[in-house]
């Protein structure tokens, strides 16, 4: 994909050019002040005319007002550029993450993804803002200052050339310490964010296991390492700035010592030129110090930019096609489909051949680890087969647009997201729908009890991760979200595991009545709710062992009879 770090700058190129012109005007105005002071001193000493002094004062006041107005425009323009750039960066990184497959995202530690989208993008954006603020103006002031010194007093440029090697040496030593420290800081942020998210998500387990002290110790260790690295960075910056000021003062002292003859021999009427020359030397040295302020930001942005580019260079292993899904009913088929996590791993699913007709209700059962969930992920293209093909109406699934596929083939997993929003908004999940339609779907998906117990009804506020809901209510909400979209194929992977048998049966009956033409594919451990399905697929060891109706499998499949009998002994429920 296009590099958003560079692409964001290109999008703002017109505004940046305008910013450069306005910054040049601002720098020229600021460089007029020493010249005005030179005229003021020379004129006052030579003429002693009060009207001359008032005239110069009025001109200075006009320049100040002009500089104030220009500064306001510059700040507004710069703020707009930086905010749009930061927004574009965050959006590009997040959008790229959404193109990656579940398997690719799972390879990243959770803390690293959070740091990439938040901290790293922010550091790069801040550095771009620093470049626009701390690079353009100082460079212009240096150029103008050198030109003025050549006109007023060329020997004073020697003070600048004496200062440069010292500043370069200080910066090199600073960067040598700071760049590795920044890299360690970002990794420390990853660990801290990951451990903190794990602790918050597993708070109940931590308390039940009485592991509060262990978790607290782990987080304190992360905090301590981060504190040490940040302290090293701040100490480095702390001694860099005084050293810069010290070398600037020595440079000014050198000007006074070496060129003291200029002061002693200067006539009174030329004293203003000497003062202007000193002011321009100080302007150049201060601008060099401002440039030095870029390097801590550069050190951070360099580390963050490299990490972001590593992420952005990752191509999705689920590229979308260009074709739209055919109109009408959809038939799914797997032809000798196999899947393995890598070339050296044994296949988790092996040589599966299966066809699901439009409108058919198919259940997938089998012992834990038999490959049921993976089979469903292949059908909705959350993963691609390592070998073989998955087809819709005879066409390879990889040729279809992912956007169209996600709209018409919808999976519901065992644990789907619950956002901090109202119940209605959680069901809509961005889809426009009237409140009456949302309530109707919620009730047929067995959320009527939740609507009754909450006075606000659909407007009841839910908290992040659904902590105010039971496991069954969260699953019914996820199913309602999918049913509202009226998919052509609805795939449910253990998404009724927390429902009691009666609620599960009612749910399947209502879905059948609401979506009569929708193909329904369900993976479940409980056979009792699936006995009326059109077909039941039995899997074990990554292979399809048998397929048929409940009655047919009771006669022909020993493993199916064993699962069914074990559930009878346990009472037929979860």
PDB file of C-alpha atoms in Angstrom, residues 185-453:
ATOM      1  CA  UNK A 185      10.781   2.689  25.431  1.00  0.00           C
ATOM      2  CA  UNK A 186       8.367   1.712  22.654  1.00  0.00           C
ATOM      3  CA  UNK A 187       8.849  -1.983  23.389  1.00  0.00           C
ATOM      4  CA  UNK A 188       8.274  -1.242  27.063  1.00  0.00           C
ATOM      5  CA  UNK A 189       5.031   0.542  26.156  1.00  0.00           C
ATOM      6  CA  UNK A 190       3.975  -2.560  24.214  1.00  0.00           C
ATOM      7  CA  UNK A 191       4.596  -4.842  27.175  1.00  0.00           C
ATOM      8  CA  UNK A 192       2.842  -2.498  29.587  1.00  0.00           C
ATOM      9  CA  UNK A 193      -0.213  -2.061  27.339  1.00  0.00           C
ATOM     10  CA  UNK A 194      -0.437  -5.807  26.706  1.00  0.00           C
ATOM     11  CA  UNK A 195      -0.101  -6.786  30.365  1.00  0.00           C
ATOM     12  CA  UNK A 196      -2.558  -4.097  31.460  1.00  0.00           C
ATOM     13  CA  UNK A 197      -5.167  -5.233  28.934  1.00  0.00           C
ATOM     14  CA  UNK A 198      -4.679  -8.861  29.995  1.00  0.00           C
ATOM     15  CA  UNK A 199      -5.095  -7.905  33.651  1.00  0.00           C
ATOM     16  CA  UNK A 200      -8.280  -5.921  33.003  1.00  0.00           C
ATOM     17  CA  UNK A 201      -9.787  -8.660  30.834  1.00  0.00           C
ATOM     18  CA  UNK A 202      -8.923 -11.383  33.359  1.00  0.00           C
ATOM     19  CA  UNK A 203      -9.740  -9.426  36.523  1.00  0.00           C
ATOM     20  CA  UNK A 204     -12.249 -12.003  37.772  1.00  0.00           C
ATOM     21  CA  UNK A 205      -9.839 -14.892  37.281  1.00  0.00           C
ATOM     22  CA  UNK A 206      -7.040 -12.936  38.981  1.00  0.00           C
ATOM     23  CA  UNK A 207      -9.203 -12.335  42.032  1.00  0.00           C
ATOM     24  CA  UNK A 208     -10.509 -15.892  42.160  1.00  0.00           C
ATOM     25  CA  UNK A 209      -6.943 -17.229  41.912  1.00  0.00           C
ATOM     26  CA  UNK A 210      -5.678 -14.695  44.488  1.00  0.00           C
ATOM     27  CA  UNK A 211      -2.998 -13.536  42.035  1.00  0.00           C
ATOM     28  CA  UNK A 212      -3.348  -9.806  42.735  1.00  0.00           C
ATOM     29  CA  UNK A 213       0.176  -9.523  44.131  1.00  0.00           C
ATOM     30  CA  UNK A 214       1.707 -11.386  41.195  1.00  0.00           C
ATOM     31  CA  UNK A 215      -0.087  -9.203  38.645  1.00  0.00           C
ATOM     32  CA  UNK A 216       0.782  -6.072  40.590  1.00  0.00           C
ATOM     33  CA  UNK A 217       4.423  -7.137  40.643  1.00  0.00           C
ATOM     34  CA  UNK A 218       4.431  -7.755  36.890  1.00  0.00           C
ATOM     35  CA  UNK A 219       2.983  -4.318  36.164  1.00  0.00           C
ATOM     36  CA  UNK A 220       5.385  -2.666  38.621  1.00  0.00           C
ATOM     37  CA  UNK A 221       8.273  -4.313  36.800  1.00  0.00           C
ATOM     38  CA  UNK A 222       6.991  -2.979  33.454  1.00  0.00           C
ATOM     39  CA  UNK A 223       6.528   0.476  34.965  1.00  0.00           C
ATOM     40  CA  UNK A 224      10.000   0.371  36.493  1.00  0.00           C
ATOM     41  CA  UNK A 225      11.696  -0.497  33.194  1.00  0.00           C
ATOM     42  CA  UNK A 226       9.736   2.210  31.389  1.00  0.00           C
ATOM     43  CA  UNK A 227      10.595   4.712  34.130  1.00  0.00           C
ATOM     44  CA  UNK A 228      14.305   3.915  33.843  1.00  0.00           C
ATOM     45  CA  UNK A 229      14.363   4.381  30.064  1.00  0.00           C
ATOM     46  CA  UNK A 230      12.340   7.609  30.175  1.00  0.00           C
ATOM     47  CA  UNK A 231      14.566   8.936  32.921  1.00  0.00           C
ATOM     48  CA  UNK A 232      17.626   8.238  30.751  1.00  0.00           C
ATOM     49  CA  UNK A 233      16.015  10.128  27.853  1.00  0.00           C
ATOM     50  CA  UNK A 234      15.034  13.105  30.011  1.00  0.00           C
ATOM     51  CA  UNK A 235      18.496  13.303  31.581  1.00  0.00           C
ATOM     52  CA  UNK A 236      20.063  13.282  28.120  1.00  0.00           C
ATOM     53  CA  UNK A 237      17.789  16.118  26.989  1.00  0.00           C
ATOM     54  CA  UNK A 238      18.420  17.917  30.287  1.00  0.00           C
ATOM     55  CA  UNK A 239      22.165  18.148  29.740  1.00  0.00           C
ATOM     56  CA  UNK A 240      21.896  18.747  25.989  1.00  0.00           C
ATOM     57  CA  UNK A 241      20.014  22.056  26.312  1.00  0.00           C
ATOM     58  CA  UNK A 242      22.393  23.706  28.836  1.00  0.00           C
ATOM     59  CA  UNK A 243      25.371  22.599  26.738  1.00  0.00           C
ATOM     60  CA  UNK A 244      23.795  24.229  23.701  1.00  0.00           C
ATOM     61  CA  UNK A 245      23.221  27.444  25.650  1.00  0.00           C
ATOM     62  CA  UNK A 246      26.739  27.326  27.021  1.00  0.00           C
ATOM     63  CA  UNK A 247      28.352  27.008  23.602  1.00  0.00           C
ATOM     64  CA  UNK A 248      26.150  29.846  22.315  1.00  0.00           C
ATOM     65  CA  UNK A 249      27.267  32.097  25.181  1.00  0.00           C
ATOM     66  CA  UNK A 250      30.906  31.202  24.488  1.00  0.00           C
ATOM     67  CA  UNK A 251      30.369  32.091  20.846  1.00  0.00           C
ATOM     68  CA  UNK A 252      28.963  35.493  21.786  1.00  0.00           C
ATOM     69  CA  UNK A 253      31.824  35.980  24.208  1.00  0.00           C
ATOM     70  CA  UNK A 254      34.220  35.114  21.409  1.00  0.00           C
ATOM     71  CA  UNK A 255      32.614  37.806  19.279  1.00  0.00           C
ATOM     72  CA  UNK A 256      33.112  40.375  22.020  1.00  0.00           C
ATOM     73  CA  UNK A 257      36.746  39.371  22.626  1.00  0.00           C
ATOM     74  CA  UNK A 258      37.955  38.876  19.065  1.00  0.00           C
ATOM     75  CA  UNK A 259      36.079  41.799  17.573  1.00  0.00           C
ATOM     76  CA  UNK A 260      36.362  44.207  20.511  1.00  0.00           C
ATOM     77  CA  UNK A 261      38.379  46.417  18.158  1.00  0.00           C
ATOM     78  CA  UNK A 262      35.197  47.008  16.226  1.00  0.00           C
ATOM     79  CA  UNK A 263      33.606  48.456  19.358  1.00  0.00           C
ATOM     80  CA  UNK A 264      36.580  50.556  20.344  1.00  0.00           C
ATOM     81  CA  UNK A 265      37.092  51.996  16.870  1.00  0.00           C
ATOM     82  CA  UNK A 266      33.417  52.366  15.965  1.00  0.00           C
ATOM     83  CA  UNK A 267      32.162  55.907  15.697  1.00  0.00           C
ATOM     84  CA  UNK A 268      29.054  56.724  17.697  1.00  0.00           C
ATOM     85  CA  UNK A 269      26.899  56.911  14.608  1.00  0.00           C
ATOM     86  CA  UNK A 270      27.960  53.351  13.639  1.00  0.00           C
ATOM     87  CA  UNK A 271      27.124  51.798  17.005  1.00  0.00           C
ATOM     88  CA  UNK A 272      23.672  50.763  15.745  1.00  0.00           C
ATOM     89  CA  UNK A 273      25.266  48.643  13.004  1.00  0.00           C
ATOM     90  CA  UNK A 274      27.414  46.888  15.584  1.00  0.00           C
ATOM     91  CA  UNK A 275      24.348  46.170  17.725  1.00  0.00           C
ATOM     92  CA  UNK A 276      22.455  44.880  14.676  1.00  0.00           C
ATOM     93  CA  UNK A 277      25.383  42.625  13.814  1.00  0.00           C
ATOM     94  CA  UNK A 278      25.378  41.175  17.343  1.00  0.00           C
ATOM     95  CA  UNK A 279      21.625  40.654  17.126  1.00  0.00           C
ATOM     96  CA  UNK A 280      21.974  38.747  13.849  1.00  0.00           C
ATOM     97  CA  UNK A 281      24.748  36.556  15.329  1.00  0.00           C
ATOM     98  CA  UNK A 282      22.431  35.745  18.234  1.00  0.00           C
ATOM     99  CA  UNK A 283      19.573  35.111  15.776  1.00  0.00           C
ATOM    100  CA  UNK A 284      21.686  32.572  13.881  1.00  0.00           C
ATOM    101  CA  UNK A 285      22.865  30.824  17.050  1.00  0.00           C
ATOM    102  CA  UNK A 286      19.364  30.687  18.535  1.00  0.00           C
ATOM    103  CA  UNK A 287      18.062  29.253  15.250  1.00  0.00           C
ATOM    104  CA  UNK A 288      20.735  26.572  15.411  1.00  0.00           C
ATOM    105  CA  UNK A 289      19.532  25.723  18.908  1.00  0.00           C
ATOM    106  CA  UNK A 290      15.954  25.493  17.640  1.00  0.00           C
ATOM    107  CA  UNK A 291      17.116  23.063  14.981  1.00  0.00           C
ATOM    108  CA  UNK A 292      18.737  20.991  17.706  1.00  0.00           C
ATOM    109  CA  UNK A 293      15.319  20.610  19.354  1.00  0.00           C
ATOM    110  CA  UNK A 294      14.272  18.517  16.351  1.00  0.00           C
ATOM    111  CA  UNK A 295      16.649  15.683  17.119  1.00  0.00           C
ATOM    112  CA  UNK A 296      14.906  14.193  20.185  1.00  0.00           C
ATOM    113  CA  UNK A 297      11.678  14.124  18.145  1.00  0.00           C
ATOM    114  CA  UNK A 298      13.561  12.679  15.182  1.00  0.00           C
ATOM    115  CA  UNK A 299      14.965   9.906  17.362  1.00  0.00           C
ATOM    116  CA  UNK A 300      11.462   8.926  18.489  1.00  0.00           C
ATOM    117  CA  UNK A 301       9.903   9.286  15.045  1.00  0.00           C
ATOM    118  CA  UNK A 302      12.652   7.216  13.437  1.00  0.00           C
ATOM    119  CA  UNK A 303      11.903   4.260  15.714  1.00  0.00           C
ATOM    120  CA  UNK A 304       8.117   4.651  15.378  1.00  0.00           C
ATOM    121  CA  UNK A 305       8.303   5.162  11.597  1.00  0.00           C
ATOM    122  CA  UNK A 306      10.290   1.946  11.173  1.00  0.00           C
ATOM    123  CA  UNK A 307       7.734   0.006  13.225  1.00  0.00           C
ATOM    124  CA  UNK A 308       4.825   1.493  11.264  1.00  0.00           C
ATOM    125  CA  UNK A 309       6.452   0.708   7.928  1.00  0.00           C
ATOM    126  CA  UNK A 310       6.973  -2.900   9.016  1.00  0.00           C
ATOM    127  CA  UNK A 311       3.239  -3.140   9.663  1.00  0.00           C
ATOM    128  CA  UNK A 312       2.225  -1.297   6.483  1.00  0.00           C
ATOM    129  CA  UNK A 313       4.552  -3.436   4.367  1.00  0.00           C
ATOM    130  CA  UNK A 314       2.676  -6.565   5.452  1.00  0.00           C
ATOM    131  CA  UNK A 315       0.414  -7.667   2.618  1.00  0.00           C
ATOM    132  CA  UNK A 316      -2.838  -9.357   3.542  1.00  0.00           C
ATOM    133  CA  UNK A 317      -2.964 -13.095   2.952  1.00  0.00           C
ATOM    134  CA  UNK A 318      -6.684 -12.679   2.124  1.00  0.00           C
ATOM    135  CA  UNK A 319      -6.655 -10.356  -0.911  1.00  0.00           C
ATOM    136  CA  UNK A 320     -10.129  -9.459  -2.145  1.00  0.00           C
ATOM    137  CA  UNK A 321     -11.277 -10.140  -5.687  1.00  0.00           C
ATOM    138  CA  UNK A 322     -13.056  -7.827  -8.099  1.00  0.00           C
ATOM    139  CA  UNK A 323     -16.242  -9.785  -8.818  1.00  0.00           C
ATOM    140  CA  UNK A 324     -19.566  -9.316  -7.048  1.00  0.00           C
ATOM    141  CA  UNK A 325     -21.433 -12.280  -5.658  1.00  0.00           C
ATOM    142  CA  UNK A 326     -24.143 -13.566  -7.999  1.00  0.00           C
ATOM    143  CA  UNK A 327     -27.664 -12.378  -7.315  1.00  0.00           C
ATOM    144  CA  UNK A 328     -30.090 -14.831  -5.734  1.00  0.00           C
ATOM    145  CA  UNK A 329     -29.462 -17.912  -3.637  1.00  0.00           C
ATOM    146  CA  UNK A 330     -25.894 -18.972  -2.826  1.00  0.00           C
ATOM    147  CA  UNK A 331     -24.553 -22.551  -2.809  1.00  0.00           C
ATOM    148  CA  UNK A 332     -21.312 -23.270  -0.912  1.00  0.00           C
ATOM    149  CA  UNK A 333     -18.942 -26.079  -1.797  1.00  0.00           C
ATOM    150  CA  UNK A 334     -15.522 -27.275  -0.634  1.00  0.00           C
ATOM    151  CA  UNK A 335     -13.425 -29.305  -3.039  1.00  0.00           C
ATOM    152  CA  UNK A 336     -10.606 -31.307  -1.415  1.00  0.00           C
ATOM    153  CA  UNK A 337      -9.981 -28.423   1.003  1.00  0.00           C
ATOM    154  CA  UNK A 338      -7.099 -28.709   3.458  1.00  0.00           C
ATOM    155  CA  UNK A 339      -5.576 -26.167   5.836  1.00  0.00           C
ATOM    156  CA  UNK A 340      -2.349 -26.075   7.816  1.00  0.00           C
ATOM    157  CA  UNK A 341      -0.846 -23.232   9.854  1.00  0.00           C
ATOM    158  CA  UNK A 342       2.504 -23.477   8.041  1.00  0.00           C
ATOM    159  CA  UNK A 343       4.332 -25.748   5.632  1.00  0.00           C
ATOM    160  CA  UNK A 344       5.856 -27.889   8.390  1.00  0.00           C
ATOM    161  CA  UNK A 345       2.649 -28.412  10.390  1.00  0.00           C
ATOM    162  CA  UNK A 346       0.239 -31.308   9.916  1.00  0.00           C
ATOM    163  CA  UNK A 347      -3.108 -30.328   8.349  1.00  0.00           C
ATOM    164  CA  UNK A 348      -5.804 -29.215  10.791  1.00  0.00           C
ATOM    165  CA  UNK A 349      -8.370 -29.977   8.086  1.00  0.00           C
ATOM    166  CA  UNK A 350      -7.652 -32.546   5.424  1.00  0.00           C
ATOM    167  CA  UNK A 351      -9.288 -33.240   2.029  1.00  0.00           C
ATOM    168  CA  UNK A 352     -12.778 -32.007   2.895  1.00  0.00           C
ATOM    169  CA  UNK A 353     -15.364 -32.322   0.125  1.00  0.00           C
ATOM    170  CA  UNK A 354     -18.720 -30.820   0.990  1.00  0.00           C
ATOM    171  CA  UNK A 355     -21.641 -29.037  -0.697  1.00  0.00           C
ATOM    172  CA  UNK A 356     -24.298 -26.921   1.023  1.00  0.00           C
ATOM    173  CA  UNK A 357     -27.373 -26.160  -1.070  1.00  0.00           C
ATOM    174  CA  UNK A 358     -29.139 -22.758  -0.980  1.00  0.00           C
ATOM    175  CA  UNK A 359     -31.549 -22.508   1.970  1.00  0.00           C
ATOM    176  CA  UNK A 360     -30.276 -25.725   3.560  1.00  0.00           C
ATOM    177  CA  UNK A 361     -29.863 -26.005   7.330  1.00  0.00           C
ATOM    178  CA  UNK A 362     -26.599 -27.795   8.076  1.00  0.00           C
ATOM    179  CA  UNK A 363     -25.115 -28.629  11.482  1.00  0.00           C
ATOM    180  CA  UNK A 364     -21.475 -29.537  12.122  1.00  0.00           C
ATOM    181  CA  UNK A 365     -20.707 -31.708  15.163  1.00  0.00           C
ATOM    182  CA  UNK A 366     -17.735 -33.575  16.479  1.00  0.00           C
ATOM    183  CA  UNK A 367     -15.387 -33.832  19.452  1.00  0.00           C
ATOM    184  CA  UNK A 368     -13.253 -30.899  20.591  1.00  0.00           C
ATOM    185  CA  UNK A 369     -10.395 -30.193  18.212  1.00  0.00           C
ATOM    186  CA  UNK A 370     -12.016 -31.990  15.277  1.00  0.00           C
ATOM    187  CA  UNK A 371     -11.802 -28.942  12.959  1.00  0.00           C
ATOM    188  CA  UNK A 372     -15.413 -27.726  13.111  1.00  0.00           C
ATOM    189  CA  UNK A 373     -14.629 -24.045  13.662  1.00  0.00           C
ATOM    190  CA  UNK A 374     -11.911 -24.063  11.037  1.00  0.00           C
ATOM    191  CA  UNK A 375     -14.314 -25.560   8.516  1.00  0.00           C
ATOM    192  CA  UNK A 376     -16.738 -22.679   9.109  1.00  0.00           C
ATOM    193  CA  UNK A 377     -13.922 -20.125   8.808  1.00  0.00           C
ATOM    194  CA  UNK A 378     -13.079 -21.562   5.396  1.00  0.00           C
ATOM    195  CA  UNK A 379     -16.711 -21.214   4.320  1.00  0.00           C
ATOM    196  CA  UNK A 380     -16.860 -17.492   5.168  1.00  0.00           C
ATOM    197  CA  UNK A 381     -13.244 -16.869   4.097  1.00  0.00           C
ATOM    198  CA  UNK A 382     -11.761 -15.862   7.407  1.00  0.00           C
ATOM    199  CA  UNK A 383      -8.927 -18.134   6.229  1.00  0.00           C
ATOM    200  CA  UNK A 384      -8.042 -19.542   2.814  1.00  0.00           C
ATOM    201  CA  UNK A 385      -7.404 -23.258   2.257  1.00  0.00           C
ATOM    202  CA  UNK A 386      -3.780 -24.321   1.940  1.00  0.00           C
ATOM    203  CA  UNK A 387      -4.930 -26.823  -0.671  1.00  0.00           C
ATOM    204  CA  UNK A 388      -8.172 -27.261  -2.577  1.00  0.00           C
ATOM    205  CA  UNK A 389     -10.881 -24.705  -3.247  1.00  0.00           C
ATOM    206  CA  UNK A 390     -13.931 -23.150  -1.605  1.00  0.00           C
ATOM    207  CA  UNK A 391     -16.597 -22.063  -4.103  1.00  0.00           C
ATOM    208  CA  UNK A 392     -19.861 -20.131  -4.198  1.00  0.00           C
ATOM    209  CA  UNK A 393     -22.134 -21.140  -7.059  1.00  0.00           C
ATOM    210  CA  UNK A 394     -19.159 -22.838  -8.691  1.00  0.00           C
ATOM    211  CA  UNK A 395     -16.833 -19.804  -8.568  1.00  0.00           C
ATOM    212  CA  UNK A 396     -13.686 -19.679  -6.414  1.00  0.00           C
ATOM    213  CA  UNK A 397     -14.389 -17.649  -3.275  1.00  0.00           C
ATOM    214  CA  UNK A 398     -11.138 -15.692  -3.765  1.00  0.00           C
ATOM    215  CA  UNK A 399     -12.494 -14.045  -6.910  1.00  0.00           C
ATOM    216  CA  UNK A 400     -15.257 -12.208  -5.045  1.00  0.00           C
ATOM    217  CA  UNK A 401     -15.070  -8.821  -3.375  1.00  0.00           C
ATOM    218  CA  UNK A 402     -14.563  -9.161   0.384  1.00  0.00           C
ATOM    219  CA  UNK A 403     -16.986  -6.289   0.984  1.00  0.00           C
ATOM    220  CA  UNK A 404     -19.728  -8.081  -0.924  1.00  0.00           C
ATOM    221  CA  UNK A 405     -18.861 -11.393   0.724  1.00  0.00           C
ATOM    222  CA  UNK A 406     -19.026  -9.949   4.267  1.00  0.00           C
ATOM    223  CA  UNK A 407     -22.399  -8.380   3.447  1.00  0.00           C
ATOM    224  CA  UNK A 408     -24.051 -11.587   2.270  1.00  0.00           C
ATOM    225  CA  UNK A 409     -22.152 -14.335   4.123  1.00  0.00           C
ATOM    226  CA  UNK A 410     -22.111 -13.417   7.823  1.00  0.00           C
ATOM    227  CA  UNK A 411     -20.374 -15.427  10.555  1.00  0.00           C
ATOM    228  CA  UNK A 412     -21.371 -15.204  14.223  1.00  0.00           C
ATOM    229  CA  UNK A 413     -18.623 -16.378  16.559  1.00  0.00           C
ATOM    230  CA  UNK A 414     -18.894 -17.636  20.104  1.00  0.00           C
ATOM    231  CA  UNK A 415     -17.601 -14.332  21.470  1.00  0.00           C
ATOM    232  CA  UNK A 416     -18.351 -11.196  19.459  1.00  0.00           C
ATOM    233  CA  UNK A 417     -17.750  -7.598  20.452  1.00  0.00           C
ATOM    234  CA  UNK A 418     -20.115  -5.614  22.656  1.00  0.00           C
ATOM    235  CA  UNK A 419     -19.461  -1.887  22.464  1.00  0.00           C
ATOM    236  CA  UNK A 420     -20.090   0.782  25.073  1.00  0.00           C
ATOM    237  CA  UNK A 421     -23.321   2.027  23.487  1.00  0.00           C
ATOM    238  CA  UNK A 422     -27.068   1.451  23.678  1.00  0.00           C
ATOM    239  CA  UNK A 423     -28.580  -1.962  23.055  1.00  0.00           C
ATOM    240  CA  UNK A 424     -30.106  -0.671  19.806  1.00  0.00           C
ATOM    241  CA  UNK A 425     -26.771   0.674  18.542  1.00  0.00           C
ATOM    242  CA  UNK A 426     -25.041  -2.590  19.427  1.00  0.00           C
ATOM    243  CA  UNK A 427     -27.575  -4.479  17.311  1.00  0.00           C
ATOM    244  CA  UNK A 428     -27.423  -1.991  14.453  1.00  0.00           C
ATOM    245  CA  UNK A 429     -23.605  -1.850  14.586  1.00  0.00           C
ATOM    246  CA  UNK A 430     -23.530   0.902  11.978  1.00  0.00           C
ATOM    247  CA  UNK A 431     -26.431  -0.383   9.896  1.00  0.00           C
ATOM    248  CA  UNK A 432     -29.319   2.090   9.486  1.00  0.00           C
ATOM    249  CA  UNK A 433     -32.534   0.533  10.835  1.00  0.00           C
ATOM    250  CA  UNK A 434     -35.726   1.820  12.452  1.00  0.00           C
ATOM    251  CA  UNK A 435     -36.195   1.255  16.177  1.00  0.00           C
ATOM    252  CA  UNK A 436     -39.287  -0.880  15.569  1.00  0.00           C
ATOM    253  CA  UNK A 437     -37.360  -3.226  13.271  1.00  0.00           C
ATOM    254  CA  UNK A 438     -34.472  -3.456  15.750  1.00  0.00           C
ATOM    255  CA  UNK A 439     -36.867  -4.330  18.580  1.00  0.00           C
ATOM    256  CA  UNK A 440     -38.632  -6.957  16.475  1.00  0.00           C
ATOM    257  CA  UNK A 441     -35.330  -8.655  15.609  1.00  0.00           C
ATOM    258  CA  UNK A 442     -34.171  -8.431  19.235  1.00  0.00           C
ATOM    259  CA  UNK A 443     -37.300 -10.218  20.454  1.00  0.00           C
ATOM    260  CA  UNK A 444     -37.158 -13.016  17.888  1.00  0.00           C
ATOM    261  CA  UNK A 445     -33.499 -13.510  18.866  1.00  0.00           C
ATOM    262  CA  UNK A 446     -34.633 -14.173  22.451  1.00  0.00           C
ATOM    263  CA  UNK A 447     -33.729 -10.746  23.886  1.00  0.00           C
ATOM    264  CA  UNK A 448     -37.298 -10.028  24.991  1.00  0.00           C
ATOM    265  CA  UNK A 449     -36.422 -10.716  28.626  1.00  0.00           C
ATOM    266  CA  UNK A 450     -33.575  -8.188  28.503  1.00  0.00           C
ATOM    267  CA  UNK A 451     -35.882  -5.550  27.017  1.00  0.00           C
ATOM    268  CA  UNK A 452     -38.421  -6.150  29.758  1.00  0.00           C
ATOM    269  CA  UNK A 453     -35.976  -5.988  32.650  1.00  0.00           C
TER     270      UNK A 453
END
